[in-house]
Short mmCIF file of C-alpha atoms and ligand atoms in Angstrom, two decimals:
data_model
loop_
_atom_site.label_atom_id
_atom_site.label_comp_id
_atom_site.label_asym_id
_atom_site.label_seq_id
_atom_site.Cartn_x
_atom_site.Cartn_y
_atom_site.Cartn_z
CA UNK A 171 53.60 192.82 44.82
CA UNK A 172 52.88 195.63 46.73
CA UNK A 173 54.90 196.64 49.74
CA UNK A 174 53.66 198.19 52.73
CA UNK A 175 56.20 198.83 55.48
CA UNK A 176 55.51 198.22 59.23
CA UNK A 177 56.46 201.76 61.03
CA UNK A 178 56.05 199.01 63.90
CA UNK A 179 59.90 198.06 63.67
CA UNK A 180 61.46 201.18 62.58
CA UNK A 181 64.37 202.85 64.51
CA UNK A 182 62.04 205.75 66.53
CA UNK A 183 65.43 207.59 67.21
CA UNK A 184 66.08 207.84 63.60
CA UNK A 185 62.13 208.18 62.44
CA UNK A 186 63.33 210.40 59.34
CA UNK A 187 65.74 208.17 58.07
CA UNK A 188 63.32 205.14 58.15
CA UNK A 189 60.57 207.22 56.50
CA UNK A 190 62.75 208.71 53.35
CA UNK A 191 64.08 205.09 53.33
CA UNK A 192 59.76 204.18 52.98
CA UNK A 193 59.58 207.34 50.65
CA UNK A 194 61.93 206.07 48.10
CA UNK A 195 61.34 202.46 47.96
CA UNK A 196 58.27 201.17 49.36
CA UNK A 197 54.59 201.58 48.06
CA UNK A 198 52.40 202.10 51.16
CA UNK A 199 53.43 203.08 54.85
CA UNK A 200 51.63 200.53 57.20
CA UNK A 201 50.76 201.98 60.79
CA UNK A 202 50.06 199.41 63.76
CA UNK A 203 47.72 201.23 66.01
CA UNK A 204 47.47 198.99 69.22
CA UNK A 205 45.75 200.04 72.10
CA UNK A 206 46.22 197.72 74.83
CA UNK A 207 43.07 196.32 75.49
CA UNK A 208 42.30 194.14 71.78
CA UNK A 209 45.10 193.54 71.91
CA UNK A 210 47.93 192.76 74.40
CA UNK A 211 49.99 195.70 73.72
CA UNK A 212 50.33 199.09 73.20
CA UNK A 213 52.25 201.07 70.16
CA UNK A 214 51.96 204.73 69.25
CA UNK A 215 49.35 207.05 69.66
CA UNK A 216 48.38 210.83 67.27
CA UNK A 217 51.54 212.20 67.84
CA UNK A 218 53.45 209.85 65.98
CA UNK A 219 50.92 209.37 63.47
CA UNK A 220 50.39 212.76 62.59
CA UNK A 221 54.75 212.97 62.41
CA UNK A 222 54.98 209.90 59.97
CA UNK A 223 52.03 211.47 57.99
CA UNK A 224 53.66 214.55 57.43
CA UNK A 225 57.03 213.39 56.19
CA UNK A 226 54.91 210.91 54.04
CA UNK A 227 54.90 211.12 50.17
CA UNK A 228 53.51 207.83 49.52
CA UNK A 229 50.22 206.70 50.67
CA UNK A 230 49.51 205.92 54.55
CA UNK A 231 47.39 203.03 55.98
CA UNK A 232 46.32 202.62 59.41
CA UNK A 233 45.73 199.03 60.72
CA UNK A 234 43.41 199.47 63.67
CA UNK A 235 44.00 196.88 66.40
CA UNK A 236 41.78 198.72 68.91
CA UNK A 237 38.00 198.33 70.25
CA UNK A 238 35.30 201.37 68.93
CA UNK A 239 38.03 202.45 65.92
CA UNK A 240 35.37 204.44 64.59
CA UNK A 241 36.44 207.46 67.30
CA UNK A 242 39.53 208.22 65.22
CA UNK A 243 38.05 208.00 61.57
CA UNK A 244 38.21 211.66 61.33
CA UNK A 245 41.27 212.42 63.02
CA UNK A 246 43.03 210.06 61.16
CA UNK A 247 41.74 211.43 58.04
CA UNK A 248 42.45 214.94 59.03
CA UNK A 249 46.12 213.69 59.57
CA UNK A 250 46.54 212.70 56.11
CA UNK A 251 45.91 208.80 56.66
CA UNK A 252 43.94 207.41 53.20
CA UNK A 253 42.79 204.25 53.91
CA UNK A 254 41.97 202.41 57.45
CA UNK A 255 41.84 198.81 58.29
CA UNK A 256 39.32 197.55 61.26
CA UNK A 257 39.40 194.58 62.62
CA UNK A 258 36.33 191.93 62.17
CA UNK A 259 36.45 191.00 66.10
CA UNK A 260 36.41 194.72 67.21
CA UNK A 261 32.72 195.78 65.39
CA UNK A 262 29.44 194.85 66.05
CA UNK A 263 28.23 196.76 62.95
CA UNK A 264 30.82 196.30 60.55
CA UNK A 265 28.97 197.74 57.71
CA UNK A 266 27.91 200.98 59.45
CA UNK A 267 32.13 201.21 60.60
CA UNK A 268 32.82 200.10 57.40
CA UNK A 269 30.62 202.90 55.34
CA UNK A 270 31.83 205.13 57.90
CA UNK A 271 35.76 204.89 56.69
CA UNK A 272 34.17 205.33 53.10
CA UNK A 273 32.06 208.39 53.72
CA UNK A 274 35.17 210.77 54.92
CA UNK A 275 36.88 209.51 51.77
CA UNK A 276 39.34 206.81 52.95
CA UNK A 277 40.05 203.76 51.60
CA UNK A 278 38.52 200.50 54.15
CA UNK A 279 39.78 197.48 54.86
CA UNK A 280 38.67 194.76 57.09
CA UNK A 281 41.25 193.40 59.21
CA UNK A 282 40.42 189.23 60.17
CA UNK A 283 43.09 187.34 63.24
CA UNK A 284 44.31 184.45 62.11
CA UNK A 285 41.25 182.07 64.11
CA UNK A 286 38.80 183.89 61.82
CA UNK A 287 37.58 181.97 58.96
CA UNK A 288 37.55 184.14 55.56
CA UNK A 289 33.80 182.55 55.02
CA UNK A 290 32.40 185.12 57.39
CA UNK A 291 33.72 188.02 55.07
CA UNK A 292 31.04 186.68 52.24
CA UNK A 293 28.82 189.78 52.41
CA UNK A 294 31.44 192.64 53.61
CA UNK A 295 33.91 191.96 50.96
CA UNK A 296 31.70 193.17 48.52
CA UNK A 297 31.91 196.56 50.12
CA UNK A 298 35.30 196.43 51.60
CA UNK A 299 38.43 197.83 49.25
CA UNK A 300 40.62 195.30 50.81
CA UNK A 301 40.56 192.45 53.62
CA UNK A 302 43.64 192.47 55.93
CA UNK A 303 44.63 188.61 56.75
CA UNK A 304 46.73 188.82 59.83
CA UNK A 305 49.38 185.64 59.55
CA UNK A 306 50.54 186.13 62.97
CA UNK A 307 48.25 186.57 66.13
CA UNK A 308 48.11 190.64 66.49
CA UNK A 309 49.94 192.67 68.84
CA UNK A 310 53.81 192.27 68.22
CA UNK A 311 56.36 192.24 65.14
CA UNK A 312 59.09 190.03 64.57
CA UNK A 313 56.65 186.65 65.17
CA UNK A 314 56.44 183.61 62.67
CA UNK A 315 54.04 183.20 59.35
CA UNK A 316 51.43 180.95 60.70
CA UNK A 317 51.44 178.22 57.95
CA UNK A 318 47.67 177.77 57.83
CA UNK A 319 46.98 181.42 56.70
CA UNK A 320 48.09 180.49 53.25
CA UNK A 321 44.70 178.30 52.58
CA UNK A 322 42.80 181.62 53.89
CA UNK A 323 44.87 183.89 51.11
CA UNK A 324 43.20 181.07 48.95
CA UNK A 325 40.10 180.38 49.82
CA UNK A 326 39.58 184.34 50.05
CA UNK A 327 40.82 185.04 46.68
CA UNK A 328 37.65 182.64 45.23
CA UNK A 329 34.82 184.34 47.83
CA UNK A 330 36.27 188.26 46.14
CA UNK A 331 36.44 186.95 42.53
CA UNK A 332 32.49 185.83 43.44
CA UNK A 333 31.50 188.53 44.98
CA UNK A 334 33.82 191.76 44.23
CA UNK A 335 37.12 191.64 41.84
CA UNK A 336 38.33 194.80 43.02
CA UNK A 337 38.64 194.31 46.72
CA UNK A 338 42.74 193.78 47.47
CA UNK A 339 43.88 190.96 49.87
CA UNK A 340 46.60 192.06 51.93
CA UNK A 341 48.77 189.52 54.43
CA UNK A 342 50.29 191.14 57.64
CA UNK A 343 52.50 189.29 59.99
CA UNK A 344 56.14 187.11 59.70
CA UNK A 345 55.96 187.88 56.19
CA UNK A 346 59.60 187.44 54.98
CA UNK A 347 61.67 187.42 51.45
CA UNK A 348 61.49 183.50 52.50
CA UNK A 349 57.77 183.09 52.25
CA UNK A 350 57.09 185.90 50.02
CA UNK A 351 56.82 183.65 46.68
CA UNK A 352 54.01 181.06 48.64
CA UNK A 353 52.19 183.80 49.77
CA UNK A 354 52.12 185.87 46.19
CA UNK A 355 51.41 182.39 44.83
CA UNK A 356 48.10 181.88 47.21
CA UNK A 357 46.67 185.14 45.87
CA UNK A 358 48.02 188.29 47.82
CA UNK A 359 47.95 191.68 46.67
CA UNK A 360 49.76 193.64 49.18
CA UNK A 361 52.12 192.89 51.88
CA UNK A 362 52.90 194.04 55.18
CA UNK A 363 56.51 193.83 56.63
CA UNK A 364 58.01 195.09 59.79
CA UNK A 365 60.74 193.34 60.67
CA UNK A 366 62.05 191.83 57.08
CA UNK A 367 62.65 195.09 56.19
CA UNK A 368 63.77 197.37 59.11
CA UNK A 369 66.22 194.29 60.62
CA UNK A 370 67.94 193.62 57.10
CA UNK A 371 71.35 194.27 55.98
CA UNK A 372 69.91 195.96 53.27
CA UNK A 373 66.63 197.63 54.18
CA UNK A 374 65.73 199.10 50.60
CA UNK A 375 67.25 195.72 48.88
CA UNK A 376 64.35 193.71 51.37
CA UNK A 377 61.55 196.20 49.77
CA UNK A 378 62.92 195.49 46.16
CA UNK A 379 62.95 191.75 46.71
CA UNK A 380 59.35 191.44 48.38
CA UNK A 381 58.18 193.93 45.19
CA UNK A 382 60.57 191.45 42.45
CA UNK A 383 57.42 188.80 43.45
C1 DX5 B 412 51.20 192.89 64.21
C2 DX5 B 412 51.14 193.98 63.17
C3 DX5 B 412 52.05 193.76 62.00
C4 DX5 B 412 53.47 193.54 62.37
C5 DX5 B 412 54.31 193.20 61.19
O1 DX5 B 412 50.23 193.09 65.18
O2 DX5 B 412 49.85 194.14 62.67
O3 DX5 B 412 51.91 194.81 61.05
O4 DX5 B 412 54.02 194.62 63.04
O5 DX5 B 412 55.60 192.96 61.64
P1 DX5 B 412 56.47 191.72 61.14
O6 DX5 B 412 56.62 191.89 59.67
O7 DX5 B 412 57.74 191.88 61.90
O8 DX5 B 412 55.71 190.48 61.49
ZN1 ZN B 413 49.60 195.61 60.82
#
């Protein structure tokens, strides 16, 4: 399994600790962008970004919970960020957003909430590099794995095997060392944790176990 850290729940006072910690263990730093208006919250802005970027020696993803993400394609990419997520709800023209994230070089993903049924993603998985399945309604860590997303990890494993075998499936949200095995079962590629890693014991013994899958 792949592992991809939620910057979301790391200690801000101790930001280099929690990103060597990332550096040495984890596969892919996750970064929740939240802007206050798709969602019901707000989390960090460029400045951070551009910090977590530059102590970064693993690959950085940005998970775009905002409306018109397509302003900060080019920042992002200018701040070393290779592949962005946008979410399904926020574009009108998902395959011009989505060609856009691909024409400055990034990986794309396409980011669905939990009320949004895989069978619309048909057509844009065959262009997409990975679909993000959020498994917890978007806008806050530390919330419960909603038990219905694990049919969607299913039933979108069958539409990208139809339609395009490379494109990853990555689950976001409550994901735990608890529910890891049912959702790497179901068909996941990647996943996203914020809290089951930064709140352990043993942060770089959570990363191992979620990988061990
Ligand atoms: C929620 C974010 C998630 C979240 C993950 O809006 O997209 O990445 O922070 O945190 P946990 O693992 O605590 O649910
Ligand atoms: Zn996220």
């Amino acid at each position: 399994m792949i592992v991809a850290p939620s910057m979301l729940a790391a200690d801000f006072a101790n930001l280099a600790k929690d990103i060597d910690l990332v550096n040495s263990y984890a596969d892919i730093i996750h970064l929740d962008i939240m802007d206050g208006v798709f969602v019901p919250n707000i989390s960090y802005g460029t400045p951070l970004v551009e910090t977590i970027c530059k102590g970064a020696t693993i690959p950085v993803e940005a998970h775009l919970m905002i409306v018109e993400p397509q302003k900060f394609f080019a920042l992002y990419k200018s701040l070393g960020v290779g592949s962005i997520s946008v979410h399904y709800e926020a574009c009108n023209h998902l395959d011009r957003t989505v060609n856009k994230i691909k024409e400055l070089g990034m990986k794309a993903g396409v980011a669905i909430n939990p009320h949004t049924s895989v069978n619309l993603l048909e057509d844009i998985v065959r262009i997409s590099d990975y679909i993000l399945i959020m498994s917890v309604n978007p806008g806050y860590g530390g919330q419960r794995y909603i038990p219905y997303c694990t049919h969607k990890i299913v039933e979108l494993k069958k539409i990208i095997e139809k339609n395009n075998p490379a494109c990853l499936i990555e689950v976001d949200g409550g994901v735990t060392t608890g529910n890891i095995e049912e959702i790497a079962n179901a068909g996941a590629d990647v996943v996203v944790a914020g809290s089951a890693v930064f709140n352990a014991v043993d942060p770089a013994k959570a990363i191992k176990l979620l990988q061990g899958i």
